[in-house]
PDB file of C-alpha atoms in Angstrom:
ATOM      1  CA  MET A   1      -2.188 -14.101  26.735  1.00 65.00           C
ATOM      2  CA  LYS A   2      -1.208 -14.364  23.121  1.00 82.00           C
ATOM      3  CA  VAL A   3       0.523 -11.405  21.568  1.00 90.00           C
ATOM      4  CA  THR A   4      -1.042 -10.331  18.218  1.00 95.00           C
ATOM      5  CA  LEU A   5       1.434  -9.892  15.338  1.00 96.00           C
ATOM      6  CA  TYR A   6       0.984  -7.233  12.730  1.00 98.00           C
ATOM      7  CA  PRO A   7       2.431  -6.792   9.225  1.00 98.00           C
ATOM      8  CA  THR A   8       5.326  -4.109   9.064  1.00 98.00           C
ATOM      9  CA  LEU A   9       5.574  -1.200   6.702  1.00 98.00           C
ATOM     10  CA  ALA A  10       8.666  -2.825   5.039  1.00 98.00           C
ATOM     11  CA  GLU A  11       6.763  -6.196   4.559  1.00 98.00           C
ATOM     12  CA  THR A  12       3.790  -4.340   3.092  1.00 98.00           C
ATOM     13  CA  LEU A  13       5.969  -2.471   0.617  1.00 98.00           C
ATOM     14  CA  GLU A  14       7.731  -5.611  -0.376  1.00 97.00           C
ATOM     15  CA  LEU A  15       4.423  -7.287  -0.796  1.00 97.00           C
ATOM     16  CA  HIS A  16       3.215  -4.558  -2.915  1.00 97.00           C
ATOM     17  CA  THR A  17       6.280  -4.707  -5.187  1.00 97.00           C
ATOM     18  CA  ARG A  18       5.779  -8.513  -5.608  1.00 97.00           C
ATOM     19  CA  LEU A  19       2.207  -8.187  -6.473  1.00 95.00           C
ATOM     20  CA  ILE A  20       2.774  -5.495  -9.108  1.00 96.00           C
ATOM     21  CA  GLU A  21       5.746  -7.643 -10.532  1.00 95.00           C
ATOM     22  CA  ARG A  22       3.431 -10.735 -10.708  1.00 95.00           C
ATOM     23  CA  PHE A  23       0.018  -9.218 -11.797  1.00 93.00           C
ATOM     24  CA  GLY A  24       1.002  -5.910 -13.417  1.00 94.00           C
ATOM     25  CA  GLY A  25       0.439  -2.228 -12.595  1.00 94.00           C
ATOM     26  CA  THR A  26       2.506   0.704 -11.604  1.00 93.00           C
ATOM     27  CA  LYS A  27       4.930   0.500  -8.762  1.00 92.00           C
ATOM     28  CA  GLY A  28       5.053   3.338  -6.143  1.00 94.00           C
ATOM     29  CA  VAL A  29       3.693   4.762  -3.003  1.00 96.00           C
ATOM     30  CA  ARG A  30       1.199   7.678  -3.581  1.00 96.00           C
ATOM     31  CA  ASP A  31       0.995   8.628   0.200  1.00 97.00           C
ATOM     32  CA  LEU A  32       3.224   6.992   2.776  1.00 96.00           C
ATOM     33  CA  GLY A  33       1.306   8.540   5.639  1.00 97.00           C
ATOM     34  CA  LEU A  34      -1.905   6.850   4.456  1.00 97.00           C
ATOM     35  CA  LEU A  35      -0.099   3.485   4.198  1.00 98.00           C
ATOM     36  CA  GLU A  36       1.385   3.883   7.812  1.00 97.00           C
ATOM     37  CA  SER A  37      -2.053   4.944   9.115  1.00 97.00           C
ATOM     38  CA  ALA A  38      -3.721   1.940   7.628  1.00 97.00           C
ATOM     39  CA  LEU A  39      -1.084  -0.400   9.110  1.00 98.00           C
ATOM     40  CA  MET A  40      -1.418   1.232  12.555  1.00 97.00           C
ATOM     41  CA  ARG A  41      -5.183   1.348  12.771  1.00 96.00           C
ATOM     42  CA  PRO A  42      -5.760  -2.337  13.901  1.00 97.00           C
ATOM     43  CA  GLN A  43      -2.975  -1.664  16.549  1.00 96.00           C
ATOM     44  CA  THR A  44      -4.791   1.126  18.400  1.00 93.00           C
ATOM     45  CA  GLY A  45      -6.281  -1.178  21.053  1.00 90.00           C
ATOM     46  CA  TYR A  46      -9.832  -0.050  20.086  1.00 92.00           C
ATOM     47  CA  TYR A  47     -10.797  -3.282  18.394  1.00 94.00           C
ATOM     48  CA  THR A  48     -11.867  -6.163  20.675  1.00 92.00           C
ATOM     49  CA  SER A  49     -11.249  -9.148  18.410  1.00 95.00           C
ATOM     50  CA  LEU A  50      -8.829 -10.339  15.713  1.00 96.00           C
ATOM     51  CA  SER A  51     -11.538 -10.165  13.050  1.00 96.00           C
ATOM     52  CA  LEU A  52     -12.271  -6.492  13.954  1.00 97.00           C
ATOM     53  CA  GLU A  53      -8.564  -5.760  13.685  1.00 98.00           C
ATOM     54  CA  ALA A  54      -8.461  -7.635  10.259  1.00 97.00           C
ATOM     55  CA  ALA A  55     -11.474  -5.627   9.134  1.00 96.00           C
ATOM     56  CA  ALA A  56      -9.933  -2.294  10.150  1.00 96.00           C
ATOM     57  CA  LEU A  57      -6.665  -3.278   8.194  1.00 97.00           C
ATOM     58  CA  LEU A  58      -8.618  -4.425   5.044  1.00 94.00           C
ATOM     59  CA  GLN A  59     -10.922  -1.272   5.107  1.00 93.00           C
ATOM     60  CA  SER A  60      -8.176   1.124   5.593  1.00 94.00           C
ATOM     61  CA  LEU A  61      -5.838  -0.309   3.037  1.00 95.00           C
ATOM     62  CA  ALA A  62      -8.604  -0.650   0.491  1.00 91.00           C
ATOM     63  CA  GLN A  63     -10.036   2.900   0.969  1.00 90.00           C
ATOM     64  CA  ASN A  64      -6.897   4.932   1.678  1.00 91.00           C
ATOM     65  CA  HIS A  65      -5.341   4.260  -1.726  1.00 92.00           C
ATOM     66  CA  ALA A  66      -1.833   4.709  -0.465  1.00 96.00           C
ATOM     67  CA  PHE A  67      -0.191   3.050  -3.507  1.00 97.00           C
ATOM     68  CA  VAL A  68      -0.220   4.248  -7.077  1.00 96.00           C
ATOM     69  CA  ASP A  69      -1.790   0.943  -8.184  1.00 93.00           C
ATOM     70  CA  GLY A  70      -2.586  -2.283  -6.662  1.00 92.00           C
ATOM     71  CA  ASN A  71      -4.467  -1.070  -3.554  1.00 93.00           C
ATOM     72  CA  LYS A  72      -7.139  -3.775  -3.542  1.00 90.00           C
ATOM     73  CA  ARG A  73      -4.579  -6.648  -4.115  1.00 91.00           C
ATOM     74  CA  VAL A  74      -2.422  -5.341  -1.192  1.00 95.00           C
ATOM     75  CA  ALA A  75      -5.401  -4.886   1.100  1.00 94.00           C
ATOM     76  CA  PHE A  76      -6.696  -8.439   0.554  1.00 91.00           C
ATOM     77  CA  ALA A  77      -3.210 -10.044   0.662  1.00 94.00           C
ATOM     78  CA  THR A  78      -2.001  -8.031   3.645  1.00 97.00           C
ATOM     79  CA  THR A  79      -5.142  -9.030   5.552  1.00 96.00           C
ATOM     80  CA  ALA A  80      -4.780 -12.695   4.586  1.00 95.00           C
ATOM     81  CA  ILE A  81      -1.023 -12.543   5.822  1.00 97.00           C
ATOM     82  CA  PHE A  82      -2.099 -10.823   9.026  1.00 98.00           C
ATOM     83  CA  LEU A  83      -4.712 -13.535   9.883  1.00 97.00           C
ATOM     84  CA  ARG A  84      -2.101 -16.272   8.941  1.00 97.00           C
ATOM     85  CA  MET A  85       0.499 -14.573  11.278  1.00 97.00           C
ATOM     86  CA  ASN A  86      -2.134 -15.028  14.073  1.00 97.00           C
ATOM     87  CA  GLY A  87      -3.231 -18.639  13.343  1.00 96.00           C
ATOM     88  CA  PHE A  88      -5.992 -18.336  10.842  1.00 97.00           C
ATOM     89  CA  ARG A  89      -6.286 -18.993   7.135  1.00 95.00           C
ATOM     90  CA  LEU A  90      -8.501 -16.837   5.000  1.00 91.00           C
ATOM     91  CA  ARG A  91     -10.564 -19.415   2.924  1.00 91.00           C
ATOM     92  CA  VAL A  92     -12.502 -17.688   0.236  1.00 87.00           C
ATOM     93  CA  ASP A  93     -13.003 -18.117  -3.479  1.00 81.00           C
ATOM     94  CA  PRO A  94     -11.104 -15.289  -5.315  1.00 78.00           C
ATOM     95  CA  ASP A  95     -14.051 -14.083  -7.130  1.00 76.00           C
ATOM     96  CA  ASN A  96     -16.117 -13.908  -3.903  1.00 76.00           C
ATOM     97  CA  GLY A  97     -13.363 -12.014  -2.121  1.00 74.00           C
ATOM     98  CA  GLU A  98     -12.907  -9.581  -5.077  1.00 74.00           C
ATOM     99  CA  SER A  99     -16.633  -8.945  -5.215  1.00 74.00           C
ATOM    100  CA  PHE A 100     -17.010  -8.318  -1.517  1.00 74.00           C
ATOM    101  CA  LEU A 101     -13.968  -6.000  -1.422  1.00 70.00           C
ATOM    102  CA  ILE A 102     -15.076  -3.941  -4.500  1.00 73.00           C
ATOM    103  CA  HIS A 103     -18.815  -3.840  -3.906  1.00 61.00           C
ATOM    104  CA  ARG A 104     -19.166  -3.749  -0.208  1.00 69.00           C
ATOM    105  CA  VAL A 105     -15.808  -2.442   1.188  1.00 69.00           C
ATOM    106  CA  ILE A 106     -14.880   0.191  -1.452  1.00 70.00           C
ATOM    107  CA  GLU A 107     -18.099   1.108  -3.272  1.00 69.00           C
ATOM    108  CA  ASN A 108     -20.666   0.957  -0.420  1.00 68.00           C
ATOM    109  CA  LYS A 109     -18.288   1.827   2.368  1.00 79.00           C
ATOM    110  CA  ALA A 110     -19.335  -1.212   4.479  1.00 75.00           C
ATOM    111  CA  GLU A 111     -19.085  -0.729   8.264  1.00 84.00           C
ATOM    112  CA  ILE A 112     -16.259  -2.488  10.058  1.00 88.00           C
ATOM    113  CA  GLU A 113     -18.625  -4.755  11.859  1.00 91.00           C
ATOM    114  CA  GLU A 114     -19.995  -6.076   8.533  1.00 89.00           C
ATOM    115  CA  ILE A 115     -16.385  -6.602   7.262  1.00 90.00           C
ATOM    116  CA  ALA A 116     -15.551  -8.434  10.366  1.00 94.00           C
ATOM    117  CA  ARG A 117     -18.519 -10.713  10.145  1.00 92.00           C
ATOM    118  CA  TRP A 118     -17.602 -11.581   6.512  1.00 90.00           C
ATOM    119  CA  LEU A 119     -13.948 -12.312   7.487  1.00 94.00           C
ATOM    120  CA  GLU A 120     -15.201 -14.614  10.365  1.00 95.00           C
ATOM    121  CA  LYS A 121     -17.167 -16.699   7.837  1.00 93.00           C
ATOM    122  CA  HIS A 122     -14.093 -17.306   5.862  1.00 93.00           C
ATOM    123  CA  MET A 123     -11.500 -17.590   8.698  1.00 91.00           C
ATOM    124  CA  GLN A 124     -10.271 -21.073   9.478  1.00 94.00           C
ATOM    125  CA  VAL A 125      -7.963 -21.983  12.436  1.00 94.00           C
ATOM    126  CA  ILE A 126      -4.588 -23.304  11.168  1.00 91.00           C
TER     127      ILE A 126
END
């Protein structure tokens, strides 16, 4: 049985710093507990597939707003890294990804199953 790998708190904080430096925004964590909660959610054992775990991670990071700025960027990038750590590449046009994240995940509070289905359409085995 293959062991699932998960992004760590330190890796996610470093990613946030790099994304802010590259694309702009304000550095800083607004609520460390919300960040830790988002990172632990896929690890609960509740989710039955990698796509559901990835969906839980994306949803939590995007909706929890643990950072002062850059929450959507971190959510999308961390989810892509999580999938890559586990043998998949997320293949999606940046505009399509941003639109889905903003309009479905954040504004319309998409259910986890919808997010997982969207991710599955864009996951490619490495």
